[in-house]
Coordinates of C-alpha atoms in Angstrom, one line a residue:
M1 CA 60.2 134.3 97.1
T2 CA 59.2 134.9 93.5
D3 CA 57.2 138.1 92.9
I4 CA 56.0 140.0 89.8
A5 CA 59.2 142.2 89.9
M6 CA 61.3 139.0 89.5
I7 CA 59.1 137.8 86.7
E8 CA 59.4 141.1 84.8
A9 CA 63.2 141.0 85.4
A10 CA 63.3 137.5 84.0
A11 CA 61.3 138.7 80.9
A12 CA 63.9 141.4 80.3
R13 CA 66.7 138.8 80.4
L14 CA 64.8 136.4 78.1
A15 CA 64.1 139.2 75.6
G16 CA 65.7 138.1 72.3
H17 CA 66.3 134.6 73.6
A18 CA 62.9 133.0 74.2
R19 CA 60.1 132.9 71.6
R20 CA 56.8 134.6 72.2
T21 CA 54.7 131.5 71.5
P22 CA 51.3 131.9 69.8
L23 CA 47.8 131.5 71.3
L24 CA 46.0 129.1 68.9
S25 CA 42.4 128.2 68.4
S26 CA 40.1 125.9 66.4
P27 CA 36.3 125.9 66.0
F28 CA 36.5 122.1 66.1
L29 CA 38.0 122.2 69.6
D30 CA 35.5 124.9 70.6
A31 CA 32.7 122.5 69.6
I32 CA 34.0 119.7 71.8
A33 CA 34.5 121.9 74.8
G34 CA 31.3 123.8 74.4
R35 CA 33.2 127.1 74.8
R36 CA 36.0 129.0 73.2
V37 CA 39.4 127.2 73.7
L38 CA 42.6 129.2 73.4
V39 CA 45.9 127.1 73.4
K40 CA 49.2 128.7 74.4
A41 CA 51.6 126.7 72.3
E42 CA 54.7 126.4 74.5
C43 CA 55.6 123.2 72.6
L44 CA 57.0 125.7 70.1
Q45 CA 59.4 127.2 72.6
H46 CA 63.1 126.5 72.3
T47 CA 63.9 122.8 73.2
G48 CA 60.2 122.0 72.8
S49 CA 58.8 123.2 76.1
F50 CA 58.3 126.2 78.5
K51 CA 61.2 124.9 80.6
F52 CA 63.7 126.9 78.5
R53 CA 62.2 130.1 80.1
G54 CA 63.0 129.0 83.7
A55 CA 66.4 127.6 82.7
W56 CA 67.5 130.8 81.0
S57 CA 66.2 132.9 83.8
A58 CA 68.3 131.0 86.4
V59 CA 71.5 130.5 84.3
S60 CA 71.5 134.1 83.1
A61 CA 71.2 135.4 86.6
L62 CA 74.2 133.6 88.0
D63 CA 77.4 135.4 88.8
P64 CA 79.7 134.8 85.8
A65 CA 82.5 133.1 87.8
R66 CA 80.0 130.8 89.5
R67 CA 78.3 130.0 86.1
A68 CA 81.6 129.2 84.5
R69 CA 82.1 126.3 87.1
G70 CA 79.0 124.7 85.7
V71 CA 75.4 123.9 86.6
I72 CA 73.6 120.7 87.4
A73 CA 69.9 119.9 87.2
Y74 CA 67.6 116.9 87.6
S75 CA 64.8 116.3 85.2
S76 CA 62.7 113.7 83.3
G77 CA 63.7 115.6 80.1
N78 CA 62.2 119.1 79.5
H79 CA 64.0 121.0 82.3
A80 CA 67.1 118.9 81.3
Q81 CA 67.0 120.2 77.7
G82 CA 66.3 123.8 78.8
V83 CA 69.2 123.9 81.2
A84 CA 71.5 122.2 78.7
L85 CA 70.7 124.8 76.0
A86 CA 70.9 127.8 78.4
A87 CA 74.2 126.5 79.8
A88 CA 75.6 125.9 76.3
R89 CA 74.7 129.4 75.1
H90 CA 76.5 130.8 78.2
E91 CA 79.5 128.5 77.5
A92 CA 79.0 126.8 80.8
P93 CA 79.3 123.0 81.6
A94 CA 76.1 121.2 82.5
V95 CA 75.4 117.9 84.2
I96 CA 71.8 116.5 84.0
V97 CA 70.5 113.8 86.3
M98 CA 67.7 112.0 84.4
P99 CA 65.5 108.9 85.0
A100 CA 66.6 105.9 83.0
D101 CA 63.0 105.5 81.8
A102 CA 62.7 109.0 80.4
P103 CA 61.7 109.1 76.7
R104 CA 64.8 108.3 74.6
L105 CA 64.3 111.5 72.6
K106 CA 64.7 113.6 75.7
I107 CA 67.9 111.8 76.8
E108 CA 69.4 112.0 73.3
N109 CA 68.5 115.7 72.9
T110 CA 70.0 116.6 76.2
R111 CA 73.3 114.9 75.3
A112 CA 73.2 116.5 71.8
L113 CA 73.0 119.9 73.5
G114 CA 76.3 119.3 75.2
A115 CA 75.3 118.2 78.7
E116 CA 76.7 115.2 80.6
V117 CA 73.7 112.9 81.4
V118 CA 73.6 110.8 84.6
L119 CA 70.8 108.2 84.6
Y120 CA 69.0 106.9 87.7
D121 CA 66.1 104.6 88.7
R122 CA 63.2 106.9 89.7
A123 CA 61.5 104.1 91.6
T124 CA 64.4 103.2 93.9
E125 CA 66.8 106.2 93.8
D126 CA 66.4 109.8 95.0
R127 CA 67.2 112.3 92.3
D128 CA 67.5 115.2 94.9
A129 CA 70.2 113.3 96.8
I130 CA 72.1 112.4 93.6
G131 CA 71.9 116.0 92.4
L132 CA 73.0 117.5 95.7
S133 CA 75.9 115.0 96.0
L134 CA 77.2 115.7 92.5
S135 CA 76.8 119.5 93.0
E136 CA 78.9 119.4 96.2
E137 CA 81.6 117.1 94.7
R138 CA 82.1 119.1 91.5
G139 CA 81.3 122.7 92.7
L140 CA 78.2 122.9 90.4
T141 CA 75.3 125.2 90.9
L142 CA 72.1 123.2 91.3
I143 CA 69.1 124.5 89.3
R144 CA 66.0 122.8 90.6
P145 CA 63.2 122.1 88.1
F146 CA 60.4 123.9 89.9
D147 CA 61.2 124.8 93.6
E148 CA 63.6 127.6 92.7
P149 CA 62.5 131.3 92.6
L150 CA 64.5 132.2 89.5
V151 CA 63.0 129.2 87.6
I152 CA 59.5 130.1 88.7
A153 CA 60.1 133.7 87.6
G154 CA 61.2 132.5 84.1
Q155 CA 58.1 130.3 83.8
G156 CA 56.0 133.3 84.9
T157 CA 56.9 135.0 81.7
T158 CA 54.5 132.6 80.0
G159 CA 51.8 134.3 82.1
L160 CA 52.8 137.7 81.0
E161 CA 52.3 136.7 77.4
I162 CA 49.0 135.0 78.2
A163 CA 47.8 138.2 79.9
A164 CA 48.6 140.3 76.8
Q165 CA 47.4 137.8 74.2
A166 CA 44.1 137.2 76.0
A167 CA 43.5 140.9 76.1
E168 CA 44.2 141.1 72.4
E169 CA 41.5 138.3 71.9
G170 CA 39.0 140.2 74.1
V171 CA 39.2 137.6 76.9
T172 CA 39.2 139.1 80.3
Q173 CA 37.5 136.4 82.4
A174 CA 38.7 132.8 82.1
D175 CA 40.3 129.8 83.7
V176 CA 43.9 129.2 82.6
L177 CA 44.7 125.5 82.7
T178 CA 48.3 124.5 83.2
C179 CA 50.0 121.1 83.0
C180 CA 51.3 120.7 86.5
G181 CA 54.0 118.7 88.1
G182 CA 55.8 120.4 90.9
G183 CA 54.0 123.7 90.2
G184 CA 56.7 126.0 88.9
L185 CA 54.8 126.9 85.7
T186 CA 51.5 127.1 87.5
A187 CA 52.9 129.3 90.2
G188 CA 54.7 131.6 87.8
I189 CA 51.6 132.0 85.6
A190 CA 49.4 132.6 88.7
L191 CA 51.7 135.4 89.9
A192 CA 51.8 137.0 86.5
L193 CA 48.0 136.9 86.0
E194 CA 47.4 138.3 89.5
A195 CA 49.4 141.4 88.5
H196 CA 48.4 141.8 84.9
A197 CA 45.1 139.9 84.3
P198 CA 43.2 139.4 87.6
G199 CA 40.2 138.1 85.7
L200 CA 42.2 135.1 84.6
R201 CA 42.6 132.3 87.1
A202 CA 45.3 129.6 87.0
R203 CA 44.2 126.0 87.5
P204 CA 46.5 123.0 87.6
A205 CA 45.8 119.9 85.4
E206 CA 47.4 116.5 86.2
P207 CA 47.2 112.8 85.3
E208 CA 44.7 110.7 87.3
G209 CA 46.5 108.9 90.1
F210 CA 49.2 111.5 90.2
D211 CA 47.0 114.5 91.1
D212 CA 49.0 115.5 94.2
T213 CA 48.5 119.3 93.5
A214 CA 44.7 118.9 93.2
R215 CA 44.6 116.9 96.4
S216 CA 46.9 119.3 98.2
L217 CA 44.8 122.3 97.2
A218 CA 41.6 120.5 98.4
A219 CA 43.2 119.6 101.7
G220 CA 45.0 122.9 102.2
A221 CA 48.2 121.1 102.9
I222 CA 50.8 119.2 100.8
R223 CA 49.8 115.7 99.8
R224 CA 52.2 113.2 98.3
N225 CA 51.6 110.7 95.5
A226 CA 51.6 107.1 96.5
A227 CA 53.5 106.1 93.4
L228 CA 56.3 107.8 91.4
T229 CA 55.8 105.9 88.1
G230 CA 52.8 104.5 86.2
S231 CA 51.6 107.3 84.0
I232 CA 52.4 108.0 80.4
C233 CA 52.6 111.7 81.4
D234 CA 56.3 111.4 82.5
A235 CA 57.0 115.1 82.3
I236 CA 54.6 116.0 85.1
V237 CA 54.9 113.0 87.4
T238 CA 56.4 114.4 90.6
P239 CA 56.1 113.2 94.3
E240 CA 54.4 116.4 95.6
P241 CA 54.1 120.1 95.1
G242 CA 57.1 122.2 96.0
Q243 CA 57.6 123.9 99.3
I244 CA 58.0 127.2 97.5
T245 CA 55.3 126.7 94.8
F246 CA 52.5 125.3 97.0
P247 CA 51.8 128.5 99.0
I248 CA 51.5 130.4 95.8
L249 CA 49.2 127.8 94.3
A250 CA 47.1 127.7 97.5
R251 CA 46.7 131.5 97.5
L252 CA 46.0 132.1 93.8
C253 CA 44.8 128.9 92.0
G254 CA 41.4 127.4 91.5
P255 CA 40.6 123.7 92.1
G256 CA 42.8 121.2 90.2
L257 CA 41.7 119.0 87.4
A258 CA 42.7 115.4 86.6
V259 CA 42.5 113.5 83.3
S260 CA 43.3 109.9 82.3
D261 CA 46.3 108.9 80.2
E262 CA 43.9 108.0 77.4
E263 CA 42.3 111.4 77.4
A264 CA 45.8 113.0 77.3
L265 CA 46.5 110.8 74.2
E266 CA 43.3 111.9 72.6
A267 CA 44.1 115.6 73.2
M268 CA 47.5 115.0 71.6
A269 CA 45.7 113.7 68.5
L270 CA 43.2 116.5 68.4
A271 CA 46.0 119.1 68.8
F272 CA 47.8 117.6 65.8
L273 CA 44.7 117.4 63.7
R274 CA 43.2 120.8 64.6
L275 CA 46.1 123.0 65.6
K276 CA 48.9 121.3 63.7
I277 CA 51.1 121.1 66.8
V278 CA 52.9 118.1 68.4
L279 CA 52.3 117.5 72.1
E280 CA 53.7 115.0 74.5
P281 CA 51.3 113.4 77.0
G282 CA 52.3 115.5 79.9
G283 CA 52.0 118.6 77.8
A284 CA 48.5 117.8 76.7
V285 CA 46.7 117.3 80.0
A286 CA 45.6 121.0 80.2
L287 CA 44.0 120.7 76.8
A288 CA 42.5 117.4 77.7
A289 CA 40.9 118.9 80.8
A290 CA 39.4 121.7 78.7
L291 CA 38.0 119.3 76.3
F292 CA 36.8 116.5 78.5
R293 CA 36.0 118.2 81.9
P294 CA 33.7 121.0 80.6
E295 CA 31.4 120.7 83.6
A296 CA 34.3 121.7 85.9
I297 CA 35.0 124.9 84.0
A298 CA 32.9 128.1 84.0
G299 CA 32.7 130.9 81.5
D300 CA 32.6 131.3 77.7
A301 CA 36.3 130.8 77.2
V302 CA 39.2 128.7 78.6
I303 CA 42.9 129.1 78.1
C304 CA 45.2 126.0 78.1
V305 CA 49.0 125.8 78.2
A306 CA 50.3 123.2 75.8
S307 CA 53.5 122.9 77.8
G308 CA 55.7 120.5 75.8
G309 CA 56.1 118.5 72.6
N310 CA 59.0 116.2 73.3
V311 CA 57.4 112.9 72.5
D312 CA 58.9 109.6 71.2
P313 CA 57.5 108.6 67.8
P314 CA 55.9 105.3 69.1
V315 CA 53.9 107.2 71.7
F316 CA 52.8 109.8 69.2
A317 CA 51.8 107.1 66.8
R318 CA 49.7 105.5 69.6
A319 CA 47.9 108.9 70.0
L320 CA 47.2 109.3 66.3
A321 CA 45.9 105.7 66.1
R322 CA 42.7 107.0 67.7
F323 CA 41.9 108.5 64.3
P324 CA 42.5 105.6 61.8
D325 CA 42.2 106.1 58.1

């Protein structure tokens, strides 16, 4: 199981390879939320999302001989790109299993980073089964997107930075909202905050209709989404929380939050206008929750993780259309 020692070890391996992303703010966003809003801009991380952290953590920890045989991952795009880049920088082959309906930008970027892309139908095919089969056939090491201790440890380095940056801003009590799919980022951040900033509490944010983590936390047991497609927030649409991540979330996280696709799009537009950053829908749900669910948040400040910015131009244009000339 992932613990703070693993997170700190991952931070040491990531030193000089990952970016220390900024904590941004805008008085315009503060006015909407009714409190201070601090945004951790992981959209500025290598490959455009926090996923590079977990990918590098896992790939860099492999035995060199095993790593040289290659790695495999399944992902809607952000983990794909993170693993592809981490593997390329370690001169290791990478195979990525991606849904055919993933944003074209993510598929093209993954290929451009040198990975072999295998497409599948997320509504009718099982990515876990495809990934396991290919890993066994080719002798590849499977790097799971969230239910993998080394990946969780890498994502937890985001929490180490948040703890330090929040202290620099004088924030010692606040909810930390995370864009949550399977829970790797949320679990890693929660563990880091527990050790280094116990006054900060992680809370998952998800799309409405795909809020399996929020429902699981409320029930005290894993609950599955009825559908696997249907939200614009493709990066965080997963069947259910992970078997490794959920116990961490249940122990450390506050209640989950859910926002609509339209609210995610509006948060994308506001992030562009007020913070000058580009977010994808799934990377904007934490900010959307901070802005549009103020009654569900306590305190004078809230911290949001802007987890990814890999968005196709037509979707980004749809978001910006909320603010016509």
